[in-house]
């Protein structure tokens, strides 16, 4: 295939459809227009090329893998060769590694204009690479995926460090700027010390999973209501979900049993309903109990950083940033709560980390009693979505209509602790 014909394939409707279907785009972590990502990539490539000094430990380990593992080396080379220069301004393996270094030693800057926000930088870096056959295979390869996980863990360490606070300023591109304060309603949150540098936040992640002030999200007293575990937008409601036949989200099918990690409780949810809630990109990232009850089981299921899944009519897309398959292949915390309301029964909240960090931290334990609104856990920086599974007979009826897209400039459909659905 000539570069011209390949370029036509990769810049046409298929490419745009894949980008529009990505989790980062749908959830508002990446710009609506893919050309904004291309412009960001060109700037990243220039900044990365100017870097000097050794690689970070995780990037050095990735470099060693590429050098010593024949299959990985072949796939990386093939990925870069198969992608036309117009779609990826990366000049070789060394340059690619410099780009990864650049990303994981910086924190995301704030941008007032949504079309300029790149909140999933690694997803943006791999967005075009994953369009090639070699790129698809590379991101599925366990060895390379493991190397990516090391890279992301290293970035998470950086985002937990004081060095990441450089973007926590009141400048126009700072997360404490007047525009950000108004956009994110930061007055609703506990601020360590507004008069101090960086407002007293210890790190970027400390800011990202900031806590609400008491009473900022009042807990609904409606006895029939299932509450929203977080601020978010309902994107799907599926009924009569099968155990292994799967259910469909954004055109992709995945198994309830896989999503629940083949838990012994899985059979209780067969034939019931599933709701999916997407959290706003830069909003509140702690999650709360949707029902009164007792926690029967808690576990964190590790998953892939990036992989692939099939979209109807559009071929493979980067799994790590897509809706479908996300619950079954991404890192997730599963919290099974036996509701005190007989009409509801057991509810499973799957808190799914998507993309960059995929870090989920539950704060409850088995046999713990919880009341509606009690904190269950939190996400560190990265994409996030919730799946809630219900037993058949709970007659779940959402209080809002599912939305097919999420505009980052719109407020979430539902607020934490507000009614998301009625049951019984």
CSV table of C-alpha atoms in Angstrom, one decimal:
chain,number,residue,atom,x,y,z
A,1,UNK,CA,0.0,0.0,0.0
A,2,UNK,CA,1.4,3.4,-0.9
A,3,UNK,CA,1.7,6.2,1.7
A,4,UNK,CA,-0.9,8.2,-0.2
A,5,UNK,CA,-3.5,5.4,0.0
A,6,UNK,CA,-2.6,4.7,3.6
A,7,UNK,CA,-2.9,8.4,4.4
A,8,UNK,CA,-6.4,8.4,2.8
A,9,UNK,CA,-7.5,5.5,5.0
A,10,UNK,CA,-6.1,7.0,8.2
A,11,UNK,CA,-7.3,10.5,7.8
A,12,UNK,CA,-10.8,9.7,6.6
A,13,UNK,CA,-14.1,8.9,8.2
A,14,UNK,CA,-12.8,5.8,9.9
A,15,UNK,CA,-10.1,7.7,11.7
A,16,UNK,CA,-12.5,10.4,12.8
A,17,UNK,CA,-15.1,7.8,13.9
A,18,UNK,CA,-12.6,6.0,16.0
A,19,UNK,CA,-11.5,9.2,17.7
A,20,UNK,CA,-15.1,10.3,18.4
A,21,UNK,CA,-15.8,6.9,20.0
A,22,UNK,CA,-12.8,7.0,22.3
A,23,UNK,CA,-13.5,7.4,26.0
A,24,UNK,CA,-11.2,10.4,26.2
A,25,UNK,CA,-13.3,12.2,23.6
A,26,UNK,CA,-16.7,11.2,24.8
A,27,UNK,CA,-15.9,12.0,28.4
A,28,UNK,CA,-14.4,15.4,27.6
A,29,UNK,CA,-10.8,14.6,28.4
A,30,UNK,CA,-9.7,15.2,24.8
A,31,UNK,CA,-10.9,17.9,22.4
A,32,UNK,CA,-13.8,17.3,20.1
A,33,UNK,CA,-11.7,18.0,17.0
A,34,UNK,CA,-8.9,15.5,16.4
A,35,UNK,CA,-6.9,18.2,14.6
A,36,UNK,CA,-6.4,19.8,18.1
A,37,UNK,CA,-4.7,16.6,19.2
A,38,UNK,CA,-2.5,16.7,16.0
A,39,UNK,CA,-1.4,20.3,16.9
A,40,UNK,CA,-0.7,19.3,20.5
A,41,UNK,CA,1.4,16.3,19.3
A,42,UNK,CA,3.5,18.6,17.0
A,43,UNK,CA,4.2,20.8,20.0
A,44,UNK,CA,5.0,17.9,22.2
A,45,UNK,CA,7.4,16.5,19.7
A,46,UNK,CA,9.3,19.8,19.5
A,47,UNK,CA,9.5,20.1,23.3
A,48,UNK,CA,10.6,16.4,23.8
A,49,UNK,CA,13.3,16.7,21.2
A,50,UNK,CA,14.8,19.5,23.2
A,51,UNK,CA,15.1,17.3,26.3
A,52,UNK,CA,18.6,16.4,27.6
A,53,UNK,CA,19.7,13.9,30.2
A,54,UNK,CA,18.9,10.3,30.9
A,55,UNK,CA,15.5,8.7,30.6
A,56,UNK,CA,13.3,8.2,33.7
A,57,UNK,CA,13.7,4.7,35.2
A,58,UNK,CA,10.4,3.4,33.7
A,59,UNK,CA,11.2,4.9,30.3
A,60,UNK,CA,14.7,3.4,30.5
A,61,UNK,CA,13.1,0.0,31.2
A,62,UNK,CA,10.8,0.5,28.2
A,63,UNK,CA,13.8,1.3,26.1
A,64,UNK,CA,15.5,-1.9,27.2
A,65,UNK,CA,12.4,-4.0,26.4
A,66,UNK,CA,12.4,-2.5,22.9
A,67,UNK,CA,16.1,-3.2,22.4
A,68,UNK,CA,16.1,-6.8,23.8
A,69,UNK,CA,12.7,-8.2,22.9
A,70,UNK,CA,12.5,-8.9,19.1
A,71,UNK,CA,8.7,-8.9,18.9
A,72,UNK,CA,8.3,-5.6,20.8
A,73,UNK,CA,11.1,-4.0,18.7
A,74,UNK,CA,9.5,-5.2,15.5
A,75,UNK,CA,6.0,-3.9,16.5
A,76,UNK,CA,7.3,-0.5,17.6
A,77,UNK,CA,9.3,-0.1,14.4
A,78,UNK,CA,6.3,-1.2,12.3
A,79,UNK,CA,4.0,1.2,14.2
A,80,UNK,CA,6.2,4.2,13.3
A,81,UNK,CA,6.8,3.0,9.8
A,82,UNK,CA,3.1,2.4,9.0
A,83,UNK,CA,1.9,5.8,10.1
A,84,UNK,CA,2.3,8.7,7.7
A,85,UNK,CA,4.3,11.6,9.0
A,86,UNK,CA,1.3,13.9,8.6
A,87,UNK,CA,-0.4,11.9,11.4
A,88,UNK,CA,2.5,11.5,13.8
A,89,UNK,CA,5.5,13.9,14.0
A,90,UNK,CA,7.6,11.3,15.9
A,91,UNK,CA,11.0,10.7,14.4
A,92,UNK,CA,12.0,7.2,15.5
A,93,UNK,CA,12.0,5.2,18.7
A,94,UNK,CA,14.3,7.5,20.6
A,95,UNK,CA,12.0,10.5,19.9
A,96,UNK,CA,9.0,8.5,21.0
A,97,UNK,CA,10.7,7.7,24.3
A,98,UNK,CA,11.6,11.4,24.8
A,99,UNK,CA,7.9,12.2,24.3
A,100,UNK,CA,6.9,9.7,27.1
A,101,UNK,CA,9.6,11.2,29.3
A,102,UNK,CA,8.2,14.7,28.7
A,103,UNK,CA,4.7,13.7,29.6
A,104,UNK,CA,5.4,11.8,32.8
A,105,UNK,CA,7.6,14.6,34.2
A,106,UNK,CA,4.9,17.3,33.9
A,107,UNK,CA,1.4,17.8,35.3
A,108,UNK,CA,-1.5,18.7,32.9
A,109,UNK,CA,-2.0,22.4,32.5
A,110,UNK,CA,-5.4,24.0,32.8
A,111,UNK,CA,-6.9,25.5,29.6
A,112,UNK,CA,-9.9,27.8,29.7
A,113,UNK,CA,-10.9,26.8,26.2
A,114,UNK,CA,-12.1,23.2,26.0
A,115,UNK,CA,-10.8,22.7,22.5
A,116,UNK,CA,-7.3,23.2,23.9
A,117,UNK,CA,-7.5,20.8,26.8
A,118,UNK,CA,-5.4,17.6,26.5
A,119,UNK,CA,-6.1,15.9,29.8
A,120,UNK,CA,-5.2,12.4,28.6
A,121,UNK,CA,-1.7,13.1,27.2
A,122,UNK,CA,-0.5,9.5,26.9
A,123,UNK,CA,-3.8,8.6,25.2
A,124,UNK,CA,-3.3,11.6,22.8
A,125,UNK,CA,0.3,10.4,22.1
A,126,UNK,CA,-0.9,6.9,21.2
A,127,UNK,CA,-4.2,7.9,19.5
A,128,UNK,CA,-2.8,7.8,16.0
A,129,UNK,CA,-0.2,5.1,16.7
A,130,UNK,CA,-3.1,2.7,17.6
A,131,UNK,CA,-4.6,3.2,14.1
A,132,UNK,CA,-1.9,1.0,12.5
A,133,UNK,CA,-2.0,-2.8,12.6
A,134,UNK,CA,1.3,-2.9,14.3
A,135,UNK,CA,0.1,-0.4,16.9
A,136,UNK,CA,-3.0,-2.4,17.7
A,137,UNK,CA,-0.8,-5.5,18.3
A,138,UNK,CA,1.8,-3.5,20.3
A,139,UNK,CA,-0.8,-2.2,22.8
A,140,UNK,CA,-2.2,-5.7,23.2
A,141,UNK,CA,1.3,-7.2,23.9
A,142,UNK,CA,1.6,-8.1,27.6
A,143,UNK,CA,5.3,-7.1,27.8
A,144,UNK,CA,4.7,-3.7,26.3
A,145,UNK,CA,1.5,-3.2,28.3
A,146,UNK,CA,3.4,-4.0,31.5
A,147,UNK,CA,6.0,-1.5,30.5
A,148,UNK,CA,3.3,1.1,30.0
A,149,UNK,CA,1.9,0.3,33.5
A,150,UNK,CA,5.4,1.0,35.0
A,151,UNK,CA,5.4,4.3,33.1
A,152,UNK,CA,2.0,5.3,34.5
A,153,UNK,CA,3.0,4.3,38.0
A,154,UNK,CA,6.0,6.5,37.7
A,155,UNK,CA,3.8,9.4,36.5
A,156,UNK,CA,1.4,8.8,39.4
A,157,UNK,CA,4.4,9.1,41.8
A,158,UNK,CA,5.3,12.4,40.1
A,159,UNK,CA,1.7,13.6,40.4
A,160,UNK,CA,1.8,12.7,44.1
A,161,UNK,CA,5.0,14.8,44.6
A,162,UNK,CA,5.4,18.5,45.4
A,163,UNK,CA,7.0,19.0,42.0
A,164,UNK,CA,3.6,18.5,40.3
A,165,UNK,CA,2.2,21.6,42.0
A,166,UNK,CA,3.7,23.9,39.3
A,167,UNK,CA,0.3,24.0,37.6
A,168,UNK,CA,-1.5,24.8,40.8
A,169,UNK,CA,-1.3,28.5,40.4
A,170,UNK,CA,-3.6,31.5,39.8
A,171,UNK,CA,-2.1,32.1,36.4
A,172,UNK,CA,-4.3,31.8,33.3
A,173,UNK,CA,-3.1,28.2,32.7
A,174,UNK,CA,-3.3,27.3,36.4
A,175,UNK,CA,-5.9,25.1,38.1
A,176,UNK,CA,-6.4,27.9,40.7
A,177,UNK,CA,-7.1,30.6,38.1
A,178,UNK,CA,-10.3,32.6,38.4
A,179,UNK,CA,-11.8,30.8,35.4
A,180,UNK,CA,-11.0,27.4,36.9
A,181,UNK,CA,-12.4,28.4,40.3
A,182,UNK,CA,-15.7,29.4,38.7
A,183,UNK,CA,-15.8,26.5,36.2
A,184,UNK,CA,-15.0,23.8,38.9
A,185,UNK,CA,-16.8,25.5,41.7
A,186,UNK,CA,-13.8,25.2,43.9
A,187,UNK,CA,-15.6,27.1,46.7
A,188,UNK,CA,-17.5,23.8,47.2
A,189,UNK,CA,-14.3,22.1,48.3
A,190,UNK,CA,-12.1,22.0,51.3
A,191,UNK,CA,-9.0,24.1,50.5
A,192,UNK,CA,-6.1,23.5,52.8
A,193,UNK,CA,-4.9,27.2,52.9
A,194,UNK,CA,-6.1,29.6,50.3
A,195,UNK,CA,-3.5,32.1,51.4
A,196,UNK,CA,-0.6,29.7,50.9
A,197,UNK,CA,1.4,28.9,47.8
A,198,UNK,CA,-0.6,26.4,45.7
A,199,UNK,CA,-3.4,26.9,48.3
A,200,UNK,CA,-1.7,24.4,50.5
A,201,UNK,CA,-2.2,21.4,48.3
A,202,UNK,CA,0.6,18.9,48.7
A,203,UNK,CA,0.5,17.7,45.1
A,204,UNK,CA,-1.5,17.7,41.9
A,205,UNK,CA,-3.2,14.5,42.9
A,206,UNK,CA,-4.0,16.0,46.3
A,207,UNK,CA,-5.9,18.7,44.4
A,208,UNK,CA,-7.4,16.2,41.9
A,209,UNK,CA,-9.1,14.1,44.6
A,210,UNK,CA,-10.0,17.0,46.8
A,211,UNK,CA,-12.8,16.6,49.3
A,212,UNK,CA,-16.1,18.4,49.3
A,213,UNK,CA,-17.1,20.7,52.2
A,214,UNK,CA,-19.7,19.2,54.5
A,215,UNK,CA,-23.2,19.8,53.0
A,216,UNK,CA,-21.9,20.6,49.5
A,217,UNK,CA,-23.7,17.6,48.1
A,218,UNK,CA,-26.7,17.0,50.3
A,219,UNK,CA,-27.8,13.4,50.7
A,220,UNK,CA,-31.2,12.7,49.3
A,221,UNK,CA,-33.7,11.4,51.9
A,222,UNK,CA,-36.0,9.8,49.3
A,223,UNK,CA,-36.3,6.2,50.5
A,224,UNK,CA,-36.9,4.8,47.0
A,225,UNK,CA,-33.9,6.5,45.5
A,226,UNK,CA,-30.6,5.0,44.4
A,227,UNK,CA,-28.2,7.9,44.7
A,228,UNK,CA,-25.5,9.0,42.3
A,229,UNK,CA,-22.1,7.8,43.6
A,230,UNK,CA,-20.4,10.8,42.1
A,231,UNK,CA,-21.1,13.8,39.9
A,232,UNK,CA,-21.6,12.5,36.4
A,233,UNK,CA,-23.6,12.0,33.3
A,234,UNK,CA,-25.7,8.8,32.7
A,235,UNK,CA,-24.6,7.4,29.3
A,236,UNK,CA,-26.3,4.0,29.3
A,237,UNK,CA,-29.1,2.0,30.9
A,238,UNK,CA,-29.2,-1.7,30.0
A,239,UNK,CA,-32.0,-4.1,31.0
A,240,UNK,CA,-32.1,-7.8,31.4
A,241,UNK,CA,-28.3,-8.2,31.3
A,242,UNK,CA,-27.1,-11.8,30.6
A,243,UNK,CA,-24.2,-13.5,32.4
A,244,UNK,CA,-22.0,-14.4,29.5
A,245,UNK,CA,-23.8,-13.2,26.4
A,246,UNK,CA,-22.9,-9.8,27.5
A,247,UNK,CA,-24.4,-6.4,27.1
A,248,UNK,CA,-23.7,-3.5,24.7
A,249,UNK,CA,-22.3,-0.1,25.5
A,250,UNK,CA,-21.3,2.3,22.7
A,251,UNK,CA,-21.7,-0.5,20.2
A,252,UNK,CA,-19.4,-2.9,22.1
A,253,UNK,CA,-20.4,-6.1,23.9
A,254,UNK,CA,-18.8,-7.4,27.1
A,255,UNK,CA,-19.6,-9.9,29.7
A,256,UNK,CA,-21.2,-9.2,33.1
A,257,UNK,CA,-19.3,-12.1,34.5
A,258,UNK,CA,-16.0,-10.6,33.3
A,259,UNK,CA,-16.9,-7.1,34.5
A,260,UNK,CA,-17.6,-8.5,38.0
A,261,UNK,CA,-14.4,-10.6,37.8
A,262,UNK,CA,-16.4,-13.8,37.9
A,263,UNK,CA,-17.5,-13.1,41.5
A,264,UNK,CA,-19.5,-15.6,43.4
A,265,UNK,CA,-22.2,-12.9,43.5
A,266,UNK,CA,-22.5,-12.6,39.7
A,267,UNK,CA,-25.5,-14.8,39.4
A,268,UNK,CA,-27.5,-12.5,41.5
A,269,UNK,CA,-27.3,-9.8,38.9
A,270,UNK,CA,-28.1,-11.9,35.8
A,271,UNK,CA,-31.3,-10.5,34.3
A,272,UNK,CA,-31.0,-7.3,36.1
A,273,UNK,CA,-30.1,-3.7,35.1
A,274,UNK,CA,-26.8,-1.9,34.5
A,275,UNK,CA,-26.3,1.9,34.7
A,276,UNK,CA,-23.2,3.6,33.5
A,277,UNK,CA,-22.2,7.1,34.8
A,278,UNK,CA,-19.2,9.0,33.4
A,279,UNK,CA,-17.5,11.4,35.7
A,280,UNK,CA,-16.5,14.9,34.5
A,281,UNK,CA,-12.9,15.2,33.4
A,282,UNK,CA,-11.8,17.6,36.1
A,283,UNK,CA,-14.6,17.4,38.7
A,284,UNK,CA,-15.2,15.5,41.9
A,285,UNK,CA,-13.5,12.1,41.9
A,286,UNK,CA,-14.5,10.5,45.2
A,287,UNK,CA,-17.3,8.0,45.2
A,288,UNK,CA,-20.1,7.4,47.7
A,289,UNK,CA,-22.6,4.8,48.7
A,290,UNK,CA,-25.7,4.8,46.5
A,291,UNK,CA,-27.8,2.8,49.0
A,292,UNK,CA,-27.9,1.9,52.7
A,293,UNK,CA,-26.5,-1.5,53.5
A,294,UNK,CA,-23.6,-3.7,54.4
A,295,UNK,CA,-20.5,-4.1,52.3
A,296,UNK,CA,-20.2,-7.8,51.5
A,297,UNK,CA,-17.1,-7.8,49.3
A,298,UNK,CA,-14.5,-5.3,48.1
A,299,UNK,CA,-11.7,-6.0,45.6
A,300,UNK,CA,-9.5,-4.1,43.2
A,301,UNK,CA,-9.1,-5.9,39.8
A,302,UNK,CA,-6.0,-4.9,37.8
A,303,UNK,CA,-6.5,-4.4,34.1
A,304,UNK,CA,-4.8,-3.3,30.9
A,305,UNK,CA,-3.6,0.2,30.4
A,306,UNK,CA,-4.4,0.1,26.6
A,307,UNK,CA,-5.8,-2.8,24.6
A,308,UNK,CA,-8.3,-3.2,21.8
A,309,UNK,CA,-11.9,-3.9,21.3
A,310,UNK,CA,-14.2,-3.9,18.3
A,311,UNK,CA,-16.6,-1.1,17.4
A,312,UNK,CA,-19.5,-1.9,15.1
A,313,UNK,CA,-18.5,-0.9,11.6
A,314,UNK,CA,-15.3,0.9,12.5
A,315,UNK,CA,-12.7,-1.7,13.6
A,316,UNK,CA,-10.4,-1.7,16.5
A,317,UNK,CA,-10.0,1.4,18.7
A,318,UNK,CA,-7.7,2.0,21.7
A,319,UNK,CA,-9.4,0.0,24.4
A,320,UNK,CA,-7.9,2.0,27.3
A,321,UNK,CA,-9.9,5.0,26.3
A,322,UNK,CA,-13.1,3.5,25.0
A,323,UNK,CA,-16.4,2.8,26.6
A,324,UNK,CA,-17.1,-0.7,25.6
A,325,UNK,CA,-14.9,-3.3,27.2
A,326,UNK,CA,-13.7,-0.7,29.7
A,327,UNK,CA,-15.5,-2.3,32.7
A,328,UNK,CA,-14.2,-5.8,31.8
A,329,UNK,CA,-10.5,-4.9,30.9
A,330,UNK,CA,-9.6,-1.8,32.9
A,331,UNK,CA,-8.5,-1.5,36.5
A,332,UNK,CA,-11.6,-1.3,38.7
A,333,UNK,CA,-12.7,-1.5,42.2
A,334,UNK,CA,-15.8,-3.7,42.9
A,335,UNK,CA,-17.9,-2.9,45.9
A,336,UNK,CA,-20.8,-5.2,46.6
A,337,UNK,CA,-23.4,-3.8,49.0
A,338,UNK,CA,-26.3,-5.7,50.4
A,339,UNK,CA,-29.0,-3.1,50.6
A,340,UNK,CA,-31.3,-2.9,53.6
A,341,UNK,CA,-34.1,-2.2,51.2
A,342,UNK,CA,-35.6,-5.6,50.1
A,343,UNK,CA,-36.9,-4.1,46.9
A,344,UNK,CA,-33.3,-3.3,45.8
A,345,UNK,CA,-31.3,-6.3,47.1
A,346,UNK,CA,-27.6,-6.3,46.3
A,347,UNK,CA,-26.0,-3.5,44.3
A,348,UNK,CA,-22.5,-3.7,42.8
A,349,UNK,CA,-20.6,-0.5,42.2
A,350,UNK,CA,-17.8,-0.9,39.7
A,351,UNK,CA,-15.5,2.1,39.9
A,352,UNK,CA,-13.5,1.9,36.7
A,353,UNK,CA,-10.2,3.8,36.1
A,354,UNK,CA,-9.7,4.5,32.4
A,355,UNK,CA,-6.6,5.6,30.6
A,356,UNK,CA,-3.7,7.5,32.1
A,357,UNK,CA,-3.4,6.5,35.7
A,358,UNK,CA,-6.3,4.1,36.2
A,359,UNK,CA,-5.8,4.3,40.0
A,360,UNK,CA,-8.7,3.3,42.2
A,361,UNK,CA,-8.6,3.3,46.0
A,362,UNK,CA,-11.5,1.9,48.0
A,363,UNK,CA,-11.7,3.1,51.6
A,364,UNK,CA,-14.3,0.6,52.9
A,365,UNK,CA,-13.9,-3.0,54.1
A,366,UNK,CA,-16.0,-6.1,54.1
A,367,UNK,CA,-18.9,-6.3,56.6
A,368,UNK,CA,-18.8,-2.5,57.1
A,369,UNK,CA,-22.2,-0.9,57.4
A,370,UNK,CA,-22.7,2.1,55.1
A,371,UNK,CA,-25.3,4.8,54.8
A,372,UNK,CA,-26.3,6.6,51.6
A,373,UNK,CA,-23.6,9.2,50.9
A,374,UNK,CA,-20.8,7.6,52.9
A,375,UNK,CA,-17.5,7.7,51.1
A,376,UNK,CA,-16.5,4.4,49.4
A,377,UNK,CA,-13.3,5.4,47.7
A,378,UNK,CA,-11.6,7.7,45.2
A,379,UNK,CA,-9.8,8.0,41.8
A,380,UNK,CA,-6.4,9.5,41.3
A,381,UNK,CA,-5.7,11.4,38.1
A,382,UNK,CA,-7.0,9.7,35.0
A,383,UNK,CA,-10.3,8.9,33.4
A,384,UNK,CA,-13.1,7.3,35.4
A,385,UNK,CA,-16.6,5.8,35.0
A,386,UNK,CA,-19.0,3.9,37.2
A,387,UNK,CA,-21.0,0.9,36.4
A,388,UNK,CA,-23.8,-0.1,38.8
A,389,UNK,CA,-25.4,-3.6,38.6
A,390,UNK,CA,-28.8,-4.4,40.1
A,391,UNK,CA,-30.6,-7.6,40.8
A,392,UNK,CA,-33.6,-8.5,38.6
A,393,UNK,CA,-36.8,-7.3,40.2
A,394,UNK,CA,-35.4,-4.1,41.5
A,395,UNK,CA,-37.3,-2.2,38.8
A,396,UNK,CA,-34.6,0.5,38.3
A,397,UNK,CA,-35.9,3.6,36.6
A,398,UNK,CA,-33.3,6.4,36.0
A,399,UNK,CA,-34.2,10.0,36.9
A,400,UNK,CA,-32.5,11.3,33.8
A,401,UNK,CA,-32.3,10.2,30.2
A,402,UNK,CA,-29.0,8.7,29.1
A,403,UNK,CA,-26.8,10.9,27.0
A,404,UNK,CA,-24.7,9.7,24.0
A,405,UNK,CA,-22.0,12.4,24.5
A,406,UNK,CA,-20.5,14.5,27.2
A,407,UNK,CA,-19.7,18.1,26.6
A,408,UNK,CA,-17.0,19.2,29.0
A,409,UNK,CA,-18.6,22.7,29.2
A,410,UNK,CA,-21.9,21.3,30.4
A,411,UNK,CA,-22.6,20.6,34.1
A,412,UNK,CA,-23.0,16.9,35.0
A,413,UNK,CA,-26.5,15.6,34.8
A,414,UNK,CA,-26.6,14.5,38.4
A,415,UNK,CA,-24.7,15.5,41.5
A,416,UNK,CA,-23.2,13.2,44.1
A,417,UNK,CA,-25.8,12.0,46.6
A,418,UNK,CA,-28.7,13.1,44.4
A,419,UNK,CA,-31.3,10.5,43.1
A,420,UNK,CA,-29.9,8.7,40.0
A,421,UNK,CA,-32.7,6.2,39.8
A,422,UNK,CA,-35.7,5.0,41.6
A,423,UNK,CA,-36.1,1.3,42.5
A,424,UNK,CA,-39.1,-0.8,43.6
